[in-house]
């Protein structure tokens, strides 16, 4: 049986080279490498250097590894907020980030809009906000935040740090890293890797802020505080025994992506998104859930299928494709389609052709 | 080239079935399973049920997964200590646990003895201690804490929770789980799995204590607080997207160990430890680092090799064996030997025969 094409937005389909890399990893003894060995440091470095090249990350950013993006939400609040964070909430994941700040006994505030809606940069940010938290791509609703909104927030709030959740968008977006201070993702989405690793990019301002909180006697955590992650990253190590195999696989897949060329990945992503959005627009029974073109994500595309959801799912599955369910309350009326680098143009063309038959 | 036998105490040699299980995992699509799917819940349950059987864990314990044992140190302090923890420190890892309590702005106290030394139960625990933290097996020094000491601490301090770091001893010890409230390990030691997963066993008293701190308005973390881990564990899920492949591999290896029989694993561990300790005692140039027999670990055996360390390492490597370096200041004068279920009797006999040639 041919395996189904997996369009669920996470964990999604593996990047097509992963299984080969796993085989090599076992042959070379990677899973049992000491995390204090020179060989591990070389893997760590390859992973970080590869990401710098692929994503054009500037020198004033340090890359560190955690167990998940969920953990990064917590570490951001612990390390970068004494009291006041401000959150742009438009779905389940941006809301969860806000709630984590509450659970850590901070005093977060938020602006909240309905699922499927986006933001412009006109909102007023409360005085004294230390950190603005935005979600570049709401995996629950398929809403993308335009770069102009991020730039607008930055221009109007020079005193606040700005952090970007890019969990389900990277490696696609061509970010201007001067417009924020921290960005993060988990590897099981756009990078097509087995879950169990978060990647967090922090600039010098984040390191300084964490040091400042620490100097005030505020606890910023222990082994995964920014100073601890940062000082180990300088040695190409993690504070704890990390997911060594995961870091190795990331290094290999990033190398594959660099070879393929990020411009090609971006162009293909846009082509695939364009044909699916066109199919949804032209369709009699299905519509794009996100109405405003400027907010339509290119990497997680949500279809409003209403009463036809079950029928469409069945048809796709019969044709070897697994769509993602709608999120939460939309489970029975929407379908979500991941558009990641591992999804080929041919797979998207098959998807579009099949949807046309509904 | 035959791969070297890896005696480093962590990450150690893989359990001999792991590579086959990885192949099956890819064939069955495990790495891309949604962590909210029924299939994942079945894997989670198999892993937990298998560990209950293998380690004879009572019903009032819940098993939860974290990114590492390092993380569990932090979560224990966050969730089980308002102010006062008390730590038995006799090496680098027990010391680190104490330091984490300091970094989380608690007021920990400790009793500290030299590397290589153990404890008896006679020490006075400060009044008001909420949590006693002991290390069953100090990976840095090869000191094991006798069960009688744990039972003695328990009897004398009924008001305190007691937590046991069993990172480098499980699955070997036959614990009496009524003598403590929490025990934890990471999978890359005795279970012979790729790093990137911590396993934490908590009893009802731990859940109650975390709820009590929360009710007082103390932050106990967010996604990995005990209430969050516990409520998800009841559904056989993790709060975040976990290391799905790691949990699957744990389930498979635990099944293999159950089939082999924990009594056989224990007997073989004791046989291997006995022949290595005898070889060290009888040797003219090498000695066991831990002098007191009652404190000699059966799972991490440390040899005091002095000026002969380099020569012995060279001889072992030439014969296809990789010893672990001594820890920290003992790097150039000691060697450490993991004695885990994956290390066969034949491998230990080869080790002992080779050491005899020095």
XYZ file of C-alpha atoms in Angstrom:
716
model
C 0.000 0.000 0.000
C 1.328 3.444 -0.910
C 1.495 5.611 2.227
C -1.032 8.466 2.355
C 0.093 11.999 1.571
C -0.154 13.689 4.951
C -1.521 17.264 4.850
C -2.133 17.560 8.619
C -0.350 20.680 9.850
C 1.726 19.008 12.503
C 3.237 16.641 12.925
C 3.134 16.669 9.160
C 4.659 14.433 6.546
C 8.371 13.781 7.077
C 10.800 15.582 4.795
C 11.499 13.018 2.116
C 15.175 12.554 3.047
C 14.634 11.882 6.777
C 14.490 8.096 6.699
C 17.816 7.886 4.840
C 19.417 10.223 7.356
C 18.147 8.085 10.240
C 19.763 5.035 8.675
C 23.074 6.885 8.356
C 22.756 8.150 11.934
C 22.553 4.611 13.300
C 25.403 3.444 11.088
C 27.587 6.253 12.438
C 26.629 5.820 16.098
C 25.011 9.263 16.386
C 22.291 8.214 18.908
C 24.904 7.244 21.498
C 27.279 10.189 21.071
C 28.119 11.975 24.282
C 26.649 15.484 24.287
C 30.025 16.696 25.577
C 32.019 15.150 22.709
C 33.721 16.974 19.832
C 31.579 15.003 17.389
C 28.389 16.274 18.995
C 29.718 19.843 18.927
C 30.338 19.450 15.195
C 26.722 18.312 14.685
C 25.390 21.182 16.799
C 27.499 23.631 14.803
C 26.424 22.174 11.463
C 22.794 22.509 12.458
C 23.198 26.123 13.595
C 25.398 27.184 10.669
C 22.998 25.524 8.229
C 20.025 27.376 9.696
C 21.950 30.662 9.549
C 22.581 30.108 5.848
C 19.112 28.820 4.997
C 17.225 31.541 6.879
C 19.796 34.345 6.527
C 20.006 34.855 10.291
C 22.211 37.794 11.355
C 25.256 37.513 13.610
C 23.598 39.111 16.660
C 21.242 36.136 16.969
C 22.071 32.966 18.906
C 20.269 29.680 18.186
C 19.406 27.374 21.072
C 17.530 24.092 21.380
C 14.675 23.166 23.728
C 12.329 20.190 23.991
C 9.399 21.838 22.198
C 7.984 25.185 21.051
C 5.636 24.890 24.023
C 8.689 25.075 26.242
C 9.899 28.172 24.370
C 6.634 29.985 25.195
C 7.397 29.362 28.862
C 11.086 30.291 28.633
C 10.255 33.539 26.826
C 7.920 34.645 29.593
C 10.347 33.536 32.333
C 13.371 35.225 30.807
C 12.021 38.312 29.072
C 9.122 39.545 31.188
C 9.192 40.945 34.700
C 5.502 41.845 34.669
C 3.976 43.007 31.422
C 3.700 41.125 28.174
C 1.195 41.993 25.464
C -0.262 39.315 23.207
C -1.987 39.435 19.825
C -4.530 36.635 20.177
C -6.457 35.277 17.193
C -6.573 31.539 17.751
C -5.797 28.695 20.099
C -2.013 28.881 20.013
C -1.632 32.639 20.475
C -4.156 32.332 23.318
C -2.147 29.569 24.969
C 0.975 31.775 24.909
C -1.034 34.468 26.754
C -2.279 31.931 29.312
C 1.260 30.730 29.998
C 2.189 34.274 31.002
C -0.726 34.197 33.465
C 0.358 30.822 34.830
C 3.836 32.232 35.464
C 2.231 34.960 37.597
C 3.019 37.795 35.203
C 0.455 40.460 34.273
C -0.077 39.912 30.573
C -2.585 41.868 28.510
C -4.006 41.028 25.116
C -5.949 42.173 22.128
C -8.181 39.402 20.874
C -10.028 38.980 17.600
C -12.124 36.120 16.291
C -10.608 32.966 14.745
C -9.843 33.623 11.103
C -9.242 37.346 11.619
C -5.944 39.221 11.502
C -4.515 42.432 12.926
C -3.258 45.755 11.628
C -0.607 47.772 13.428
C -3.019 50.418 14.707
C -3.673 48.874 18.113
C -2.532 50.713 21.233
C 0.063 48.840 23.243
C -0.193 49.506 27.007
C 2.518 51.707 28.512
C 5.291 49.718 30.154
C 4.880 46.672 27.925
C 8.158 44.744 28.095
C 7.402 42.151 25.462
C 5.036 42.023 22.495
C 4.155 38.451 21.489
C 2.866 37.838 17.985
C 2.045 34.664 16.135
C 3.278 34.782 12.578
C 1.103 31.876 11.558
C -1.885 30.739 13.636
C -1.869 26.979 13.019
C -5.423 26.697 14.344
C -6.999 29.137 11.875
C -4.570 29.625 8.974
C -4.139 33.346 9.634
C -0.787 34.875 8.793
C 0.417 38.160 10.221
C 1.786 40.454 7.482
C 5.386 41.610 7.936
C 4.134 45.205 7.765
C 2.172 44.697 10.976
C 5.272 43.423 12.751
C 7.303 46.355 11.391
C 4.573 48.777 12.456
C 4.496 47.392 16.000
C 8.260 47.643 16.130
C 8.339 51.258 14.940
C 5.691 52.370 17.427
C 7.102 50.465 20.429
C 10.870 50.779 20.403
C 11.084 50.097 24.150
C 9.508 46.648 24.016
C 11.042 43.360 22.960
C 9.141 41.639 20.177
C 8.889 37.876 19.812
C 7.499 35.956 16.846
C 5.964 32.470 16.972
C 6.850 31.017 13.573
C 6.084 27.424 14.536
C 4.163 26.552 11.388
C 5.651 29.029 8.920
C 9.437 28.624 8.911
C 11.451 27.989 6.746
C 9.102 29.727 4.290
C 9.078 33.405 5.426
C 11.927 35.737 4.424
C 12.109 37.549 7.754
C 13.757 40.889 8.408
C 15.328 39.938 11.744
C 15.867 43.567 12.746
C 12.078 43.888 13.172
C 11.977 41.598 16.222
C 14.189 40.116 18.938
C 13.261 36.476 19.092
C 11.630 33.923 16.809
C 11.035 30.201 17.261
C 9.694 27.043 15.680
C 9.393 23.325 16.267
C 10.895 20.860 13.837
C 7.830 18.676 13.156
C 6.105 21.307 10.988
C 7.887 22.999 8.073
C 11.119 21.069 8.532
C 9.356 17.705 8.329
C 11.235 16.077 11.219
C 10.125 13.783 14.054
C 8.741 15.833 16.992
C 10.754 16.467 20.121
C 12.873 19.565 19.445
C 12.217 23.308 19.613
C 14.501 25.888 17.990
C 14.729 29.343 19.509
C 16.552 32.341 18.023
C 17.390 35.126 20.468
C 19.253 38.369 19.845
C 21.567 40.257 22.182
C 18.690 42.309 23.606
C 17.081 39.095 24.901
C 20.303 38.031 26.595
C 20.611 41.468 28.184
C 17.001 41.445 29.411
C 17.376 38.002 31.023
C 20.583 39.109 32.755
C 18.779 42.198 33.985
C 15.911 40.180 35.510
C 18.438 37.853 37.125
C 20.330 40.813 38.606
C 17.034 41.959 40.160
C 16.729 38.605 41.931
C 13.915 37.324 39.711
C 14.067 33.621 38.926
C 14.467 33.027 35.188
C 14.581 29.228 35.491
C 17.615 27.015 35.720
C 19.210 24.807 33.035
C 17.144 26.415 30.241
C 17.437 30.035 31.330
C 18.745 32.256 28.529
C 22.158 32.748 30.205
C 22.546 28.980 30.582
C 21.410 28.191 27.026
C 23.521 31.060 25.675
C 26.768 30.134 27.425
C 26.409 26.519 26.314
C 25.540 27.563 22.743
C 28.871 29.406 22.574
C 30.495 25.979 23.145
C 28.094 24.318 20.648
C 26.484 22.354 23.458
C 23.197 22.137 25.357
C 23.022 22.459 29.144
C 21.287 19.064 29.416
C 21.576 15.867 27.366
C 19.477 16.983 24.408
C 17.692 15.138 21.618
C 20.997 14.420 19.860
C 19.378 12.450 17.037
C 16.887 15.289 16.459
C 19.663 17.900 16.220
C 21.558 15.644 13.787
C 18.474 15.147 11.584
C 17.818 18.893 11.596
C 21.394 19.520 10.421
C 20.984 17.041 7.575
C 17.569 18.263 6.398
C 18.679 21.889 6.558
C 21.669 20.954 4.385
C 19.260 19.350 1.906
C 17.141 22.506 1.895
C 20.151 24.769 1.389
C 21.113 22.639 -1.602
C 17.590 22.855 -2.997
C 17.670 26.625 -2.476
C 15.425 28.647 -0.189
C 14.237 30.721 -3.166
C 12.972 27.562 -4.842
C 11.265 26.446 -1.642
C 9.573 29.857 -1.361
C 8.474 29.920 -4.989
C 7.063 26.409 -4.802
C 5.271 27.207 -1.531
C 3.647 30.223 -3.176
C 2.689 28.248 -6.265
C 1.080 25.490 -4.184
C -0.753 27.999 -1.980
C -1.968 29.918 -5.007
C -3.500 26.903 -6.729
C -5.203 25.712 -3.550
C -6.632 29.144 -2.676
C -7.822 29.504 -6.299
C -9.486 26.095 -6.089
C -11.234 27.087 -2.856
C -12.357 30.436 -4.275
C -13.675 28.872 -7.483
C -15.373 25.989 -5.719
C -19.123 25.962 -5.309
C -19.215 24.169 -1.942
C -15.960 25.077 -0.227
C -14.420 28.448 0.696
C -11.211 29.706 2.227
C -11.874 30.241 5.949
C -9.599 33.300 6.075
C -11.344 35.942 3.972
C -8.820 38.761 3.846
C -6.172 37.930 1.281
C -3.514 39.753 3.292
C -4.098 37.355 6.207
C -4.202 34.116 4.232
C -1.358 31.869 5.327
C 0.738 30.262 2.612
C 1.809 27.390 4.869
C -1.413 26.358 6.642
C -4.463 26.714 4.419
C -7.870 26.296 6.013
C -10.949 25.333 4.005
C -14.460 26.071 5.238
C -16.282 22.897 4.183
C -19.406 23.080 6.327
C -21.718 20.092 5.992
C -19.522 18.672 3.215
C -16.512 18.136 5.489
C -17.002 14.417 6.045
C -17.682 13.719 2.355
C -14.596 15.647 1.258
C -12.394 13.931 3.825
C -13.634 10.558 2.586
C -12.924 11.435 -1.045
C -9.408 12.667 -0.230
C -8.601 9.603 1.859
C -9.840 7.336 -0.949
C -7.398 9.147 -3.199
C -4.478 8.651 -0.835
C -4.540 12.016 0.926
C -5.003 12.787 4.622
C -6.301 16.324 5.324
C -5.963 17.855 8.788
C -9.165 18.285 10.813
C -10.379 21.751 11.639
C -9.167 22.942 15.028
C -11.275 22.732 18.184
C -14.834 23.931 17.556
C -14.215 23.761 13.771
C -13.340 20.074 13.801
C -16.432 19.038 11.854
C -16.741 21.998 9.472
C -13.214 22.824 8.344
C -10.187 21.072 6.903
C -6.595 22.242 7.252
C -3.868 21.673 4.675
C -0.193 22.024 5.534
C 1.858 23.445 2.679
C 5.370 22.614 3.810
C 8.596 22.092 1.816
C 8.048 18.324 1.890
C 4.734 18.642 0.022
C 5.492 18.514 -3.706
C 3.826 20.503 -6.465
C 2.483 17.233 -7.858
C 0.881 16.390 -4.508
C -0.794 19.802 -4.416
C -1.976 19.432 -8.003
C -3.497 16.069 -7.116
C -5.172 17.684 -4.092
C -6.646 20.494 -6.191
C -7.814 18.108 -8.923
C -9.479 15.871 -6.363
C -11.236 18.778 -4.643
C -12.612 19.832 -8.058
C -14.454 16.512 -8.233
C -16.523 17.261 -5.114
C 34.876 -2.525 11.384
C 33.029 -3.951 14.375
C 31.533 -1.102 16.441
C 33.156 -0.556 19.823
C 31.430 -1.778 22.964
C 30.381 1.448 24.650
C 30.785 1.481 28.447
C 30.335 5.244 28.893
C 27.575 5.812 31.438
C 25.367 7.947 29.284
C 24.434 8.149 26.597
C 25.484 4.537 26.667
C 25.273 1.766 24.129
C 21.842 1.396 22.560
C 19.712 -1.514 23.679
C 20.374 -4.125 21.035
C 16.814 -4.099 19.649
C 16.531 -0.330 19.117
C 17.636 -0.130 15.510
C 15.052 -2.749 14.447
C 12.333 -0.848 16.296
C 13.311 2.379 14.535
C 12.963 0.656 11.180
C 9.486 -0.588 12.132
C 8.546 2.874 13.413
C 9.277 4.465 10.032
C 7.477 1.695 8.186
C 4.394 2.286 10.337
C 4.443 6.083 10.155
C 5.034 6.553 13.898
C 7.192 9.722 13.559
C 4.333 11.654 11.949
C 1.498 10.475 14.189
C -0.555 13.260 15.682
C -0.038 13.420 19.450
C -3.827 13.746 19.773
C -4.575 10.578 17.773
C -5.887 7.271 19.119
C -2.777 5.553 17.756
C -0.522 7.820 19.804
C -2.633 7.220 22.909
C -2.162 3.480 22.390
C 1.625 3.944 22.223
C 1.616 6.143 25.319
C -0.445 3.542 27.166
C 1.767 0.665 26.050
C 4.832 2.516 27.288
C 3.256 3.298 30.676
C 1.689 -0.143 31.160
C 4.963 -1.804 30.173
C 6.914 0.230 32.718
C 4.336 -0.584 35.418
C 4.827 -4.281 34.732
C 8.605 -4.169 34.377
C 9.221 -2.036 37.460
C 6.203 -3.176 39.535
C 4.929 0.379 39.958
C 1.864 0.684 42.214
C -1.483 2.142 41.153
C -1.128 5.370 43.114
C 1.743 6.442 40.842
C 1.265 8.291 37.545
C 3.948 8.243 34.845
C 4.584 11.386 32.808
C 7.084 12.351 30.114
C 9.385 15.374 29.943
C 12.251 16.397 27.655
C 15.022 15.281 30.011
C 15.812 14.324 33.604
C 17.319 17.798 33.910
C 13.853 19.176 33.294
C 12.434 16.886 35.989
C 14.825 18.380 38.568
C 13.330 21.773 37.755
C 9.714 20.584 37.708
C 10.148 18.844 41.078
C 11.349 22.038 42.717
C 8.658 24.151 41.020
C 5.791 21.822 41.897
C 6.733 20.293 45.230
C 8.591 22.992 47.148
C 7.286 26.278 48.450
C 10.521 27.105 50.262
C 12.500 24.287 51.795
C 14.039 21.318 50.070
C 16.858 19.275 51.559
C 19.466 17.604 49.360
C 21.916 14.763 49.929
C 24.909 15.900 47.861
C 27.800 13.573 47.058
C 28.688 14.364 43.477
C 28.085 16.609 40.507
C 24.515 15.590 39.742
C 23.101 15.713 43.260
C 24.821 19.095 43.604
C 23.197 20.357 40.401
C 19.752 19.402 41.751
C 20.475 21.518 44.851
C 21.615 24.451 42.697
C 18.432 24.307 40.630
C 16.438 24.844 43.827
C 18.560 27.946 44.478
C 18.019 29.195 40.933
C 14.273 28.868 41.401
C 14.557 31.168 44.451
C 13.715 28.483 46.987
C 15.685 28.062 50.211
C 17.273 24.647 49.849
C 19.658 23.158 52.382
C 22.047 20.279 51.941
C 24.341 17.812 53.577
C 27.439 17.318 51.465
C 30.109 14.632 51.535
C 33.115 14.047 49.306
C 32.861 12.384 45.887
C 32.906 8.630 46.352
C 31.289 8.766 49.785
C 27.771 7.726 50.766
C 25.281 8.546 53.510
C 23.627 6.798 56.399
C 20.173 7.750 57.671
C 21.456 9.420 60.835
C 21.568 12.969 59.477
C 19.276 15.599 60.953
C 16.791 17.005 58.478
C 15.909 20.672 59.160
C 12.454 21.329 60.590
C 9.919 22.328 57.953
C 11.629 20.458 55.117
C 8.988 19.921 52.424
C 11.018 17.719 50.137
C 14.027 15.445 50.628
C 15.977 14.903 47.417
C 18.231 11.872 47.153
C 20.260 10.474 44.304
C 19.992 6.724 44.119
C 22.995 6.451 41.876
C 25.545 9.266 41.521
C 26.622 8.892 37.885
C 29.673 11.072 38.512
C 31.180 8.919 41.284
C 29.522 5.491 41.163
C 28.029 5.814 44.639
C 24.732 4.074 45.268
C 22.423 4.962 48.128
C 21.279 1.851 50.012
C 17.514 1.320 50.215
C 17.839 1.247 54.020
C 18.972 4.868 54.003
C 15.939 5.888 51.970
C 13.660 3.899 54.297
C 15.353 5.456 57.324
C 14.856 8.987 55.984
C 11.240 8.160 55.281
C 10.582 6.780 58.746
C 12.140 9.767 60.474
C 10.525 12.439 58.263
C 6.924 11.455 57.594
C 5.929 15.061 56.889
C 8.294 15.536 53.936
C 7.951 14.323 50.390
C 10.861 12.200 49.224
C 12.134 12.138 45.646
C 14.659 9.737 44.167
C 16.931 10.447 41.193
C 17.327 7.023 39.579
C 18.702 8.360 36.286
C 21.504 5.848 35.946
C 20.138 2.941 37.973
C 16.693 2.030 36.614
C 15.508 -0.522 35.508
C 17.902 -2.433 37.804
C 16.723 -1.532 41.359
C 13.741 -3.340 42.893
C 12.278 -0.284 44.584
C 9.738 -0.249 47.381
C 7.662 2.634 46.045
C 6.001 3.252 49.406
C 9.349 4.571 50.684
C 9.238 7.691 48.486
C 6.825 9.854 46.475
C 8.575 10.449 43.183
C 11.314 8.806 41.145
C 12.674 9.607 37.703
C 15.115 8.600 34.992
C 16.170 9.464 31.478
C 15.997 6.890 28.718
C 19.580 7.115 27.389
C 21.097 5.293 30.390
C 19.764 1.926 31.584
C 17.098 1.694 28.895
C 19.637 2.126 26.086
C 17.536 4.563 24.022
C 18.419 7.716 22.075
C 18.463 10.774 24.393
C 15.608 13.274 24.483
C 13.053 11.897 26.946
C 12.697 11.985 30.717
C 10.325 9.702 32.638
C 8.860 10.917 35.912
C 6.812 8.845 38.361
C 4.702 10.838 40.831
C 2.321 9.584 43.492
C -0.905 11.152 44.717
C 0.900 13.113 47.420
C 2.875 14.947 44.716
C -0.300 15.852 42.854
C -1.842 17.127 46.089
C 1.220 19.206 46.988
C 1.320 20.863 43.558
C -2.401 21.690 43.798
C -1.796 23.132 47.242
C 0.997 25.432 46.017
C -1.187 26.513 43.100
C -4.063 27.296 45.474
C -1.675 29.545 47.424
C -1.006 31.536 44.242
C 2.505 30.170 43.736
C 3.490 29.591 40.115
C 4.214 25.919 39.460
C 4.960 26.408 35.760
C 2.613 26.016 32.847
C 2.361 23.157 30.323
C 4.598 20.870 32.414
C 3.155 21.630 35.838
C 2.095 18.470 37.660
C -1.650 19.209 37.259
C -1.172 19.703 33.511
C 0.993 16.591 33.064
C -1.352 14.591 35.296
C -4.602 15.538 33.565
C -3.090 14.768 30.174
C -1.625 11.478 31.416
C -5.145 10.369 32.345
C -5.955 10.727 28.616
C -2.663 9.014 27.626
C -1.392 12.241 26.131
C 1.252 14.899 26.754
C 0.375 18.594 27.096
C 2.766 19.482 24.258
C 3.800 17.629 21.105
C 6.248 15.216 22.735
C 9.087 13.074 21.419
C 6.628 10.598 19.884
C 9.344 8.388 18.416
C 11.114 8.275 21.798
C 7.935 7.198 23.611
C 7.341 4.516 20.957
C 10.907 3.180 21.283
C 10.586 3.121 25.069
C 7.387 1.066 24.775
C 9.108 -1.434 22.490
C 12.297 -1.798 24.543
C 10.320 -2.138 27.775
C 8.312 -4.925 26.113
C 11.593 -6.632 25.186
C 12.795 -6.298 28.785
C 9.548 -7.678 30.212
C 9.934 -10.682 27.921
C 13.545 -11.161 29.037
C 12.403 -10.892 32.662
C 13.411 -8.248 35.175
C 14.758 -10.963 37.500
C 17.151 -12.084 34.785
C 18.215 -8.501 34.113
C 18.866 -7.999 37.843
C 20.806 -11.247 38.193
C 22.945 -10.513 35.165
C 23.592 -6.955 36.372
C 24.778 -8.317 39.703
C 26.954 -10.946 38.064
C 28.629 -8.389 35.796
C 29.133 -5.947 38.675
C 30.576 -8.702 40.863
C 33.187 -9.800 38.335
C 34.268 -6.239 37.601
C 34.523 -5.241 41.284
C 36.482 -8.467 41.956
C 38.822 -7.654 39.077
C 39.376 -4.155 40.461
C 39.976 -5.469 44.005
C 42.395 -8.118 42.833
C 44.262 -5.822 40.475
C 47.664 -4.489 41.419
C 47.331 -1.120 39.672
C 43.623 -0.326 39.723
C 41.111 -0.012 42.572
C 37.417 0.600 42.966
C 36.961 4.329 43.617
C 34.049 3.715 45.997
C 35.549 1.967 49.017
C 32.529 1.057 51.100
C 30.905 -2.031 49.634
C 27.455 -0.851 50.709
C 27.863 2.243 48.523
C 29.254 0.547 45.436
C 26.885 1.031 42.532
C 26.014 -2.007 40.458
C 25.155 0.081 37.394
C 27.981 2.636 37.209
C 31.297 1.230 38.338
C 34.192 3.629 38.799
C 37.800 2.514 38.660
C 40.600 4.526 40.260
C 43.370 4.130 37.670
C 45.703 6.975 38.636
C 48.671 7.403 36.335
C 47.688 4.252 34.399
C 44.423 5.741 33.103
C 45.674 6.606 29.633
C 47.421 3.259 29.154
C 44.338 1.314 30.243
C 42.057 3.352 28.005
C 44.360 2.655 25.067
C 44.396 -1.077 25.743
C 40.602 -1.227 26.045
C 40.079 0.781 22.863
C 42.504 -1.499 21.000
C 40.345 -4.388 22.131
C 37.142 -2.791 20.902
C 35.910 -1.258 24.170
C 35.220 2.380 25.022
C 35.371 3.168 28.764
C 33.812 6.351 30.130
C 36.172 9.061 31.355
C 36.242 9.956 35.022
C 33.942 12.871 35.839
C 35.162 16.456 36.151
C 38.371 16.650 38.222
C 38.786 12.856 37.924
C 38.883 12.879 34.126
C 42.521 11.826 33.927
C 42.678 9.426 36.872
C 39.459 7.415 36.793
C 37.425 5.368 34.329
C 33.684 4.762 34.561
C 31.924 1.623 33.323
C 28.184 1.525 32.715
C 26.643 -1.828 33.582
C 23.272 -1.557 31.876
C 20.896 -4.239 30.559
C 22.325 -3.808 27.062
C 25.827 -4.817 28.220
C 26.109 -8.589 27.920
C 27.872 -10.982 30.281
C 30.289 -11.793 27.468
C 31.152 -8.110 27.044
C 31.825 -7.799 30.775
C 33.951 -10.966 30.742
C 35.980 -9.528 27.874
C 36.383 -6.285 29.840
C 37.592 -8.123 32.944
C 39.978 -10.337 30.950
C 41.427 -7.319 29.194
C 41.913 -5.392 32.452
C 43.796 -8.402 33.845
C 46.392 -7.924 31.099
C 47.353 -4.444 32.328
